[in-house]
Coordinates of C-alpha atoms in Angstrom, one line a residue:
M1478 CA 0.0 0.0 0.1
P1479 CA 2.3 2.8 -1.1
L1480 CA -0.2 5.6 -1.3
L1481 CA -3.6 6.4 0.1
I1482 CA -5.5 9.6 -0.2
F1483 CA -8.1 10.9 2.4
G1484 CA -9.5 14.2 1.2
S1485 CA -6.6 16.6 1.4
I1486 CA -4.2 14.2 3.2
V1487 CA -1.9 11.9 1.3
V1488 CA -0.6 8.9 3.2
K1489 CA 2.6 7.2 2.0
N1490 CA 3.9 3.9 3.4
H1491 CA 7.7 3.8 3.0
W1492 CA 8.7 0.3 4.1
Q1493 CA 12.0 -0.7 2.6
G1494 CA 13.2 -2.0 6.0
H1495 CA 11.9 1.1 7.9
N1496 CA 8.6 1.4 9.8
I1497 CA 7.8 4.9 8.6
L1498 CA 4.5 6.5 7.8
T1499 CA 4.4 9.9 6.1
L1500 CA 1.4 12.1 5.9
E1501 CA 1.4 14.9 3.4
C1502 CA -1.0 17.8 3.1
K1503 CA -0.9 21.1 1.2
N1504 CA -3.1 22.8 4.0
P1505 CA -1.3 23.1 7.2
K1506 CA -4.5 23.9 9.1
I1507 CA -5.8 20.4 8.4
M1508 CA -2.6 18.9 9.8
Q1509 CA -2.8 21.0 12.9
G1510 CA -5.9 19.3 13.9
F1511 CA -4.9 15.9 12.8
N1512 CA -4.2 13.4 15.6
L1513 CA -2.7 10.2 14.4
K1514 CA -3.4 8.0 17.4
E1515 CA -7.1 9.1 17.6
N1516 CA -7.9 8.7 13.9
K1517 CA -9.9 5.6 13.2
I1518 CA -8.9 5.4 9.6
M1519 CA -5.1 5.6 10.4
R1520 CA -5.5 3.0 13.3
K1521 CA -7.1 0.7 10.7
I1522 CA -4.2 1.2 8.4
F1523 CA -1.6 0.3 11.1
S1524 CA -3.5 -2.6 12.5
S1525 CA -4.1 -4.3 9.0
D1526 CA -2.0 -6.3 6.7
N1527 CA -1.7 -3.3 4.5
F1528 CA 1.3 -2.2 6.5
K1529 CA 3.8 -4.8 5.2
G1530 CA 6.6 -5.0 2.7
E1531 CA 5.9 -6.2 -0.7
N1532 CA 8.6 -8.8 -0.4
Q1533 CA 7.4 -10.3 2.8
N1534 CA 5.1 -13.3 3.3
S1535 CA 2.2 -13.1 5.7
S1536 CA 3.8 -15.0 8.6
E1537 CA 6.7 -12.5 8.5
A1538 CA 4.3 -9.6 8.3
K1539 CA 2.5 -10.7 11.4
K1540 CA 5.7 -10.9 13.4
E1541 CA 7.1 -7.5 12.2
S1542 CA 4.1 -5.4 11.6
P1543 CA 4.5 -2.4 13.8
S1544 CA 1.9 -1.2 16.2
L1545 CA 0.6 2.4 16.2
N1546 CA 3.0 3.3 19.0
Q1547 CA 6.1 1.7 17.4
A1548 CA 5.8 3.3 13.9
S1549 CA 7.3 6.7 13.5
A1550 CA 5.1 9.1 11.6
R1551 CA 6.1 12.4 9.8
C1552 CA 3.6 15.0 8.6
F1553 CA 4.4 17.2 5.6
Y1554 CA 2.6 20.3 4.7
H1555 CA 3.4 23.0 1.9
Q1556 CA 4.3 26.7 2.1
T1557 CA 4.8 29.2 -0.7
K1558 CA 7.8 31.5 -0.8
K1559 CA 8.7 34.3 -3.1
I1560 CA 12.1 34.2 -4.7
F1561 CA 13.7 37.3 -6.5
V1562 CA 16.2 36.3 -9.2
G1563 CA 18.3 38.9 -10.9
S1564 CA 21.2 39.1 -13.4
W1565 CA 23.5 42.0 -14.5
N1566 CA 26.5 42.2 -16.8
I1567 CA 28.5 45.1 -15.3
G1568 CA 31.0 45.4 -18.1
G1569 CA 34.0 45.6 -15.7
I1570 CA 32.8 48.9 -14.0
T1571 CA 33.3 49.3 -10.3
P1572 CA 30.0 50.2 -8.6
P1573 CA 29.9 53.8 -7.1
K1574 CA 29.2 54.1 -3.4
N1575 CA 26.0 55.8 -4.0
L1576 CA 24.6 53.4 -6.6
D1577 CA 20.8 53.1 -6.2
M1578 CA 20.0 49.3 -6.0
E1579 CA 16.4 49.8 -5.3
D1580 CA 15.8 50.5 -9.1
W1581 CA 16.7 46.8 -9.6
L1582 CA 15.7 45.1 -6.4
D1583 CA 12.4 47.0 -6.0
T1584 CA 12.1 45.9 -2.4
Q1585 CA 9.6 48.7 -1.5
N1586 CA 7.0 47.5 -4.0
N1587 CA 7.5 43.8 -4.1
S1588 CA 9.6 42.1 -1.4
A1589 CA 10.8 38.5 -1.6
D1590 CA 11.8 35.9 1.0
I1591 CA 15.0 35.0 -1.0
Y1592 CA 17.2 37.0 -3.3
V1593 CA 19.4 35.3 -5.9
L1594 CA 21.6 37.9 -7.7
G1595 CA 24.1 37.0 -10.3
F1596 CA 26.7 39.3 -12.0
Q1597 CA 29.0 38.9 -14.9
E1598 CA 32.1 41.0 -15.7
I1599 CA 32.4 42.5 -12.3
V1600 CA 36.0 42.9 -13.2
P1601 CA 37.4 43.4 -16.7
L1602 CA 38.0 40.1 -18.5
N1603 CA 41.8 40.8 -19.2
A1604 CA 44.7 38.3 -18.7
A1605 CA 45.6 39.6 -15.3
N1606 CA 42.1 38.8 -14.0
V1607 CA 41.6 35.6 -15.9
L1608 CA 45.0 34.0 -15.1
G1609 CA 45.9 35.8 -11.9
P1610 CA 44.5 35.6 -8.3
Q1611 CA 40.9 36.6 -7.7
N1612 CA 40.2 40.2 -7.0
R1613 CA 37.5 39.9 -4.5
K1614 CA 37.3 43.7 -3.5
V1615 CA 34.6 44.4 -6.1
S1616 CA 32.5 41.5 -5.2
M1617 CA 32.7 42.6 -1.6
K1618 CA 31.5 46.1 -2.6
W1619 CA 28.6 44.5 -4.3
N1620 CA 27.6 42.5 -1.3
S1621 CA 27.8 45.6 0.9
L1622 CA 25.5 47.5 -1.5
I1623 CA 23.1 44.6 -1.7
G1624 CA 23.0 44.2 2.1
A1625 CA 22.4 47.9 2.6
A1626 CA 19.5 47.9 0.1
L1627 CA 17.8 44.8 1.5
N1628 CA 18.2 45.9 5.1
N1629 CA 17.5 49.6 4.4
R1630 CA 20.8 50.9 5.9
T1631 CA 24.1 52.6 4.9
P1632 CA 26.6 50.3 3.1
T1633 CA 29.3 49.1 5.5
K1634 CA 32.7 47.5 4.9
V1635 CA 32.7 43.7 4.4
V1636 CA 35.3 41.6 6.1
E1637 CA 36.1 38.3 4.2
E1638 CA 36.7 35.2 6.3
N1639 CA 40.0 33.5 6.1
K1640 CA 39.0 30.3 4.4
T1641 CA 39.6 28.7 1.0
A1642 CA 36.7 27.2 -0.8
E1643 CA 37.1 23.9 -2.6
P1644 CA 34.9 22.6 -5.4
Q1645 CA 32.4 19.8 -4.6
K1646 CA 32.3 20.7 -0.9
I1647 CA 29.4 21.4 1.3
Y1648 CA 30.0 24.9 2.5
P1649 CA 29.1 26.6 5.8
L1650 CA 26.2 29.1 5.6
K1651 CA 28.3 32.1 5.5
E1652 CA 31.3 32.9 3.3
H1653 CA 31.4 36.6 4.4
I1654 CA 30.8 38.2 7.8
Y1655 CA 30.0 41.8 8.5
A1656 CA 32.2 44.1 10.4
E1657 CA 29.2 45.4 12.4
G1658 CA 26.7 43.3 14.3
E1659 CA 23.8 41.6 12.4
H1660 CA 21.2 42.5 14.9
G1661 CA 18.1 44.1 13.5
Q1662 CA 18.7 42.9 9.9
D1663 CA 15.9 41.5 7.8
F1664 CA 18.1 39.6 5.4
Q1665 CA 21.3 37.6 5.7
C1666 CA 23.8 36.5 3.1
I1667 CA 24.1 32.7 3.2
I1668 CA 26.7 32.3 0.5
S1669 CA 28.5 34.2 -2.3
R1670 CA 31.1 33.1 -4.7
Q1671 CA 33.2 34.6 -7.5
M1672 CA 34.9 33.1 -10.5
V1673 CA 36.9 35.7 -12.5
G1674 CA 34.1 38.1 -13.6
M1675 CA 31.1 36.0 -12.5
F1676 CA 29.7 36.5 -9.0
I1677 CA 26.6 35.1 -7.4
T1678 CA 25.3 36.0 -3.9
I1679 CA 22.2 34.7 -2.1
W1680 CA 20.3 36.4 0.7
V1681 CA 17.5 35.1 2.8
R1682 CA 15.1 36.4 5.4
C1683 CA 16.6 35.9 8.8
D1684 CA 13.8 33.7 9.9
L1685 CA 14.5 31.3 7.1
Y1686 CA 18.3 31.1 7.9
Q1687 CA 18.0 28.0 10.1
T1688 CA 15.9 26.2 7.5
I1689 CA 18.7 26.2 4.9
R1690 CA 20.7 23.0 4.7
H1691 CA 23.1 21.1 2.6
L1692 CA 24.7 24.2 0.9
S1693 CA 27.0 23.2 -1.9
I1694 CA 28.7 25.1 -4.6
L1695 CA 30.5 24.2 -7.9
S1696 CA 32.2 26.3 -10.7
V1697 CA 32.7 25.2 -14.3
G1698 CA 35.1 27.1 -16.6
C1699 CA 34.2 27.1 -20.3
G1700 CA 36.4 30.0 -21.4
I1701 CA 39.9 30.1 -22.9
M1702 CA 41.0 26.6 -23.8
G1703 CA 37.7 25.3 -22.8
C1704 CA 38.3 25.5 -19.1
L1705 CA 39.3 29.0 -17.9
G1706 CA 36.8 31.1 -15.9
N1707 CA 36.3 34.0 -18.2
K1708 CA 33.2 32.1 -19.4
G1709 CA 31.3 29.3 -17.6
S1710 CA 29.1 29.0 -14.5
I1711 CA 28.7 29.1 -10.7
S1712 CA 26.1 26.7 -9.4
I1713 CA 24.7 26.8 -5.9
R1714 CA 22.6 24.1 -4.4
F1715 CA 20.7 24.1 -1.0
Y1716 CA 17.7 22.7 0.7
L1717 CA 14.9 24.9 2.0
H1718 CA 13.1 22.7 4.5
E1719 CA 12.6 19.6 2.4
T1720 CA 12.8 21.1 -1.0
S1721 CA 16.0 21.2 -3.1
F1722 CA 17.0 24.3 -5.1
C1723 CA 19.7 24.9 -7.7
F1724 CA 20.7 28.2 -9.1
I1725 CA 23.1 28.5 -12.0
C1726 CA 24.9 31.9 -12.8
S1727 CA 26.6 31.8 -16.1
H1728 CA 28.4 33.8 -18.8
L1729 CA 28.2 32.0 -22.1
A1730 CA 30.3 32.5 -25.3
S1731 CA 29.8 35.8 -27.1
G1732 CA 29.4 36.7 -30.8
G1733 CA 26.6 37.1 -33.3
K1734 CA 27.5 34.5 -35.8
E1735 CA 26.0 31.0 -36.2
V1736 CA 29.1 29.4 -35.1
D1737 CA 28.9 31.4 -31.9
R1738 CA 25.4 30.1 -31.3
R1739 CA 26.7 26.6 -31.4
H1740 CA 29.5 27.5 -29.1
R1741 CA 27.0 28.8 -26.6
N1742 CA 25.1 25.5 -26.8
V1743 CA 28.3 23.6 -26.2
N1744 CA 29.0 25.8 -23.1
A1745 CA 25.5 25.0 -21.7
A1746 CA 25.9 21.3 -22.4
H1747 CA 29.3 21.3 -20.6
I1748 CA 27.8 23.1 -17.6
L1749 CA 24.9 20.6 -17.4
S1750 CA 27.3 17.6 -17.6
R1751 CA 30.1 18.8 -15.5
T1752 CA 28.1 20.2 -12.6
I1753 CA 27.9 17.2 -10.3
F1754 CA 27.2 18.0 -6.6
P1755 CA 28.0 15.7 -3.7
S1756 CA 25.3 13.2 -3.0
G1757 CA 25.6 13.8 0.8
P1758 CA 26.4 11.4 3.7
L1759 CA 23.4 9.2 3.0
H1760 CA 23.8 9.3 -0.9
D1761 CA 20.2 10.6 -1.2
M1762 CA 20.7 14.2 -2.5
P1763 CA 20.4 15.2 -6.2
Q1764 CA 23.8 15.5 -8.0
K1765 CA 22.9 16.8 -11.4
I1766 CA 21.4 20.3 -11.9
I1767 CA 18.1 19.1 -13.4
D1768 CA 17.6 16.5 -10.6
H1769 CA 16.8 19.3 -8.1
D1770 CA 13.3 20.2 -7.2
R1771 CA 13.5 23.9 -8.2
V1772 CA 16.1 25.0 -10.7
V1773 CA 16.8 28.5 -12.1
W1774 CA 19.4 29.5 -14.7
L1775 CA 20.4 33.1 -14.8
G1776 CA 23.1 35.2 -16.5
D1777 CA 24.5 36.7 -19.7
L1778 CA 23.6 33.8 -21.9
N1779 CA 24.6 35.9 -24.9
Y1780 CA 22.0 34.5 -27.4
R1781 CA 21.4 37.0 -30.2
I1782 CA 18.7 38.0 -32.7
Y1783 CA 19.4 36.0 -35.9
M1784 CA 18.5 38.7 -38.4
P1785 CA 20.4 41.1 -40.6
D1786 CA 21.8 44.0 -38.5
S1787 CA 19.8 46.7 -40.4
T1788 CA 16.5 44.9 -40.0
T1789 CA 17.1 44.3 -36.2
K1790 CA 17.8 48.0 -35.7
S1791 CA 14.7 49.0 -37.7
L1792 CA 12.4 46.7 -35.7
I1793 CA 13.9 48.0 -32.4
K1794 CA 13.2 51.6 -33.3
R1795 CA 9.6 50.6 -33.9
G1796 CA 9.4 48.6 -30.8
E1797 CA 8.3 45.4 -32.5
W1798 CA 9.5 43.0 -29.8
E1799 CA 7.3 40.2 -30.9
T1800 CA 8.7 40.1 -34.4
L1801 CA 12.3 40.2 -33.0
L1802 CA 11.7 37.4 -30.7
K1803 CA 10.7 35.1 -33.4
H1804 CA 14.3 35.2 -34.5
D1805 CA 15.8 35.2 -31.0
Q1806 CA 18.3 32.3 -30.7
L1807 CA 17.4 31.3 -27.1
K1808 CA 13.7 31.3 -27.9
M1809 CA 14.4 28.9 -30.8
E1810 CA 16.6 26.7 -28.6
L1811 CA 13.8 26.4 -26.0
T1812 CA 11.3 25.6 -28.7
E1813 CA 13.4 23.1 -30.4
G1814 CA 14.4 21.5 -27.1
H1815 CA 18.0 20.6 -27.7
V1816 CA 20.4 21.5 -24.9
F1817 CA 17.6 23.3 -23.1
Q1818 CA 14.9 20.6 -23.4
G1819 CA 12.3 21.0 -20.6
W1820 CA 13.4 24.7 -19.7
H1821 CA 10.9 27.5 -19.6
E1822 CA 11.1 31.3 -20.0
G1823 CA 8.4 33.8 -19.3
A1824 CA 7.1 36.4 -21.8
I1825 CA 9.5 39.1 -22.7
E1826 CA 7.8 42.4 -22.9
F1827 CA 10.8 44.7 -22.4
P1828 CA 13.4 46.1 -25.0
P1829 CA 16.7 44.2 -25.6
T1830 CA 19.2 44.5 -22.8
Y1831 CA 22.4 44.9 -24.9
K1832 CA 24.3 46.8 -26.1
Y1833 CA 24.0 50.5 -24.8
R1834 CA 26.2 53.4 -25.0
L1835 CA 27.4 54.1 -21.4
N1836 CA 25.2 56.4 -19.5
S1837 CA 22.8 56.6 -22.3
V1838 CA 19.4 55.4 -23.4
D1839 CA 20.6 54.7 -26.9
Y1840 CA 21.9 51.4 -28.3
L1841 CA 25.5 51.5 -29.6
G1842 CA 25.5 52.2 -33.4
C1843 CA 21.7 52.8 -33.5
D1844 CA 22.0 56.6 -33.6
Q1845 CA 23.6 58.5 -36.5
Q1846 CA 25.7 60.8 -34.1
H1847 CA 27.6 57.9 -32.5
V1848 CA 28.7 55.2 -35.0
S1849 CA 30.8 52.3 -33.4
R1850 CA 33.5 50.6 -35.2
K1851 CA 32.4 47.3 -33.6
R1852 CA 29.1 46.0 -34.9
R1853 CA 27.0 45.0 -32.0
S1854 CA 23.3 44.5 -32.9
P1855 CA 21.0 44.8 -29.9
A1856 CA 19.9 41.6 -28.3
W1857 CA 18.3 40.1 -25.2
C1858 CA 21.6 38.7 -23.9
D1859 CA 20.6 38.7 -20.2
R1860 CA 18.0 36.0 -19.4
I1861 CA 16.4 34.0 -16.6
I1862 CA 15.0 30.5 -17.3
W1863 CA 13.7 27.8 -15.1
F1864 CA 13.3 24.0 -15.2
G1865 CA 10.6 21.7 -13.9
K1866 CA 7.5 22.2 -11.9
G1867 CA 6.7 23.8 -8.6
M1868 CA 7.6 27.3 -9.5
K1869 CA 5.5 30.0 -11.0
Q1870 CA 7.0 33.2 -12.6
I1871 CA 4.9 36.3 -11.5
Q1872 CA 7.3 38.9 -12.9
Y1873 CA 9.9 39.2 -15.6
N1874 CA 11.3 42.6 -16.6
R1875 CA 14.4 44.8 -16.6
S1876 CA 15.8 47.7 -14.7
E1877 CA 17.0 51.0 -16.3
S1878 CA 20.3 51.5 -14.6
K1879 CA 22.8 53.1 -17.0
L1880 CA 25.9 51.9 -15.2
S1881 CA 27.1 49.5 -17.9
D1882 CA 26.3 48.6 -21.5
H1883 CA 23.8 45.9 -20.3
R1884 CA 20.4 46.5 -18.5
P1885 CA 19.9 44.3 -15.5
V1886 CA 17.0 41.8 -15.7
R1887 CA 14.9 40.4 -12.7
A1888 CA 12.3 37.8 -12.2
M1889 CA 10.1 37.0 -9.3
F1890 CA 8.9 33.5 -8.6
T1891 CA 6.5 31.8 -6.2
A1892 CA 7.9 28.4 -5.1
D1893 CA 6.1 25.6 -3.5
I1894 CA 8.1 24.4 -0.4
R1895 CA 7.7 21.0 1.4
V1896 CA 7.9 21.3 5.2
A1897 CA 8.3 18.4 7.5
G1898 CA 6.6 18.2 10.9
T1899 CA 5.8 15.7 13.6
C1900 CA 2.3 14.1 13.8
K1901 CA 0.5 14.5 17.1

């Protein structure tokens, strides 16, 4: 008897050598009033031959069938949490101290429970940064700005802990600590990581901090020689209560030619195949990206609009996004289902995010007064996609900060969370 359903309560009998009964309900109010020992139906289940393993005979079942008091029962109910996901290619520009993060995070109008923020090119992608030691000063500045915006305070200096992170390791909940006390904060950084120009940082409400478990992080380099970190991904996995999450921040190969599109697909395939998380001490945790319950991929995916440059610019001037999106390379990949089979993206109702003149609302090369030597057709390079079920996207748009040649994008999700409790 693997599964029984009573109204809104789902009963699962997990035998396999363990006397465990789990009750699952999407309405926590129902479970609050549910008393296992006093429920006649549940007593019937425990006292009958239904509670026996499939590979046991009846005599063994009579000897080993647990009583109501012997069996351990876990009750599950479901919660909904809001998750903000944002991505921004900074173009190697150091953020000013007075940078207004609210334009991007929008905390005053639409606050979330978890913030997942990914950056690309937080430092210039030159030889010194690609081959040399990590320059963490800029990522620490970004974390200070983010913490100040989320907690509505003045940015403070960030002190980095003296530890070295290794791939395929379950990390402690903090990688950075603040010089000042954390009392009175609404949000706390659970982890952040940099690989050359890529940087991902995750912040959660303080009341959720203790429900985060099994934090793990893994980086994959896909850049120079197919392995350096100027291109690639940083993936973070964790459990929120009983639900596993995986977030991938990436920067894929650039270029507007057909061969560049294929190169991006190869990058994505390598990230999916080479990102293998630890299975945990009980070997029961998902290892591959798409095996997690909730998965979001964010970053400068660099997919372009596959149309003549002049046609693209003409359609952009007229604001014909729908026509342009029919020729968007990522949309075509999602439809054709090759490397991104099973992935989803919300409707795009905002202008292309790349490539702008600095401190301007004009695309580079689209105005007669400023003609660039480099041909860079505008495109939706910065994207947020997700995989699987259990998440609903309720917002997908961009911010209008003019700090870099990219506009930051953001998405808000509601996620179904499975929470474990003890039956009365």
